Amino acid sequence: MTLKEALDQLESLGSEKMREFNRKRGAGENQFGIKLGEIRTVANKIKADHALALAL
């Protein structure tokens, strides 16, 4: 998986409701608004990719 593919997938999983929830708790505007469980699902697809982890 490339950096662009990973970011596109993360962005597609985000929701405005979650972004608003995060903003109320101090997160800035630079976020996708993804639940942790969904991030874990993407991480399981990627497995161990050190180069991609550094790029993210």
Short mmCIF file of C-alpha atoms in Angstrom, two decimals:
data_model
loop_
_atom_site.label_atom_id
_atom_site.label_comp_id
_atom_site.label_asym_id
_atom_site.label_seq_id
_atom_site.Cartn_x
_atom_site.Cartn_y
_atom_site.Cartn_z
CA MET A 1 0.00 0.00 0.00
CA THR A 2 1.34 3.43 -0.91
CA LEU A 3 1.13 6.59 1.18
CA LYS A 4 -1.55 8.07 -1.10
CA GLU A 5 -3.66 4.89 -0.93
CA ALA A 6 -3.41 4.80 2.87
CA LEU A 7 -4.36 8.47 3.25
CA ASP A 8 -7.24 8.11 0.78
CA GLN A 9 -8.59 5.13 2.67
CA LEU A 10 -8.28 6.90 6.04
CA GLU A 11 -9.97 10.01 4.67
CA SER A 12 -12.87 7.98 3.26
CA LEU A 13 -13.50 6.45 6.72
CA GLY A 14 -13.74 9.82 8.45
CA SER A 15 -16.98 11.51 9.43
CA GLU A 16 -17.94 15.06 10.29
CA LYS A 17 -19.63 13.84 13.47
CA MET A 18 -16.37 12.32 14.73
CA ARG A 19 -14.37 15.41 13.73
CA GLU A 20 -16.76 17.59 15.75
CA PHE A 21 -16.49 15.19 18.71
CA ASN A 22 -12.68 15.46 18.56
CA ARG A 23 -12.75 19.27 18.23
CA LYS A 24 -14.80 19.55 21.42
CA ARG A 25 -12.06 17.62 23.17
CA GLY A 26 -9.20 19.79 21.93
CA ALA A 27 -8.20 18.30 18.57
CA GLY A 28 -7.33 20.75 15.83
CA GLU A 29 -8.65 21.04 12.30
CA ASN A 30 -5.99 18.73 10.82
CA GLN A 31 -7.75 15.39 11.35
CA PHE A 32 -9.72 12.75 9.47
CA GLY A 33 -12.27 12.03 12.20
CA ILE A 34 -11.86 8.25 12.31
CA LYS A 35 -12.81 5.94 15.15
CA LEU A 36 -9.93 3.93 16.63
CA GLY A 37 -11.48 0.61 15.63
CA GLU A 38 -11.50 1.68 11.98
CA ILE A 39 -7.85 2.74 12.22
CA ARG A 40 -7.00 -0.71 13.60
CA THR A 41 -8.76 -2.34 10.63
CA VAL A 42 -6.62 -0.34 8.20
CA ALA A 43 -3.49 -1.12 10.24
CA ASN A 44 -4.23 -4.84 10.01
CA LYS A 45 -4.46 -4.57 6.22
CA ILE A 46 -1.13 -2.72 6.03
CA LYS A 47 0.71 -5.08 8.43
CA ALA A 48 4.32 -4.07 9.18
CA ASP A 49 5.53 -1.54 6.61
CA HIS A 50 8.26 0.58 8.16
CA ALA A 51 8.66 2.92 5.18
CA LEU A 52 4.92 3.65 5.08
CA ALA A 53 4.85 4.21 8.85
CA LEU A 54 7.62 6.81 8.57
CA ALA A 55 5.82 8.54 5.69
CA LEU A 56 2.55 8.72 7.64
#
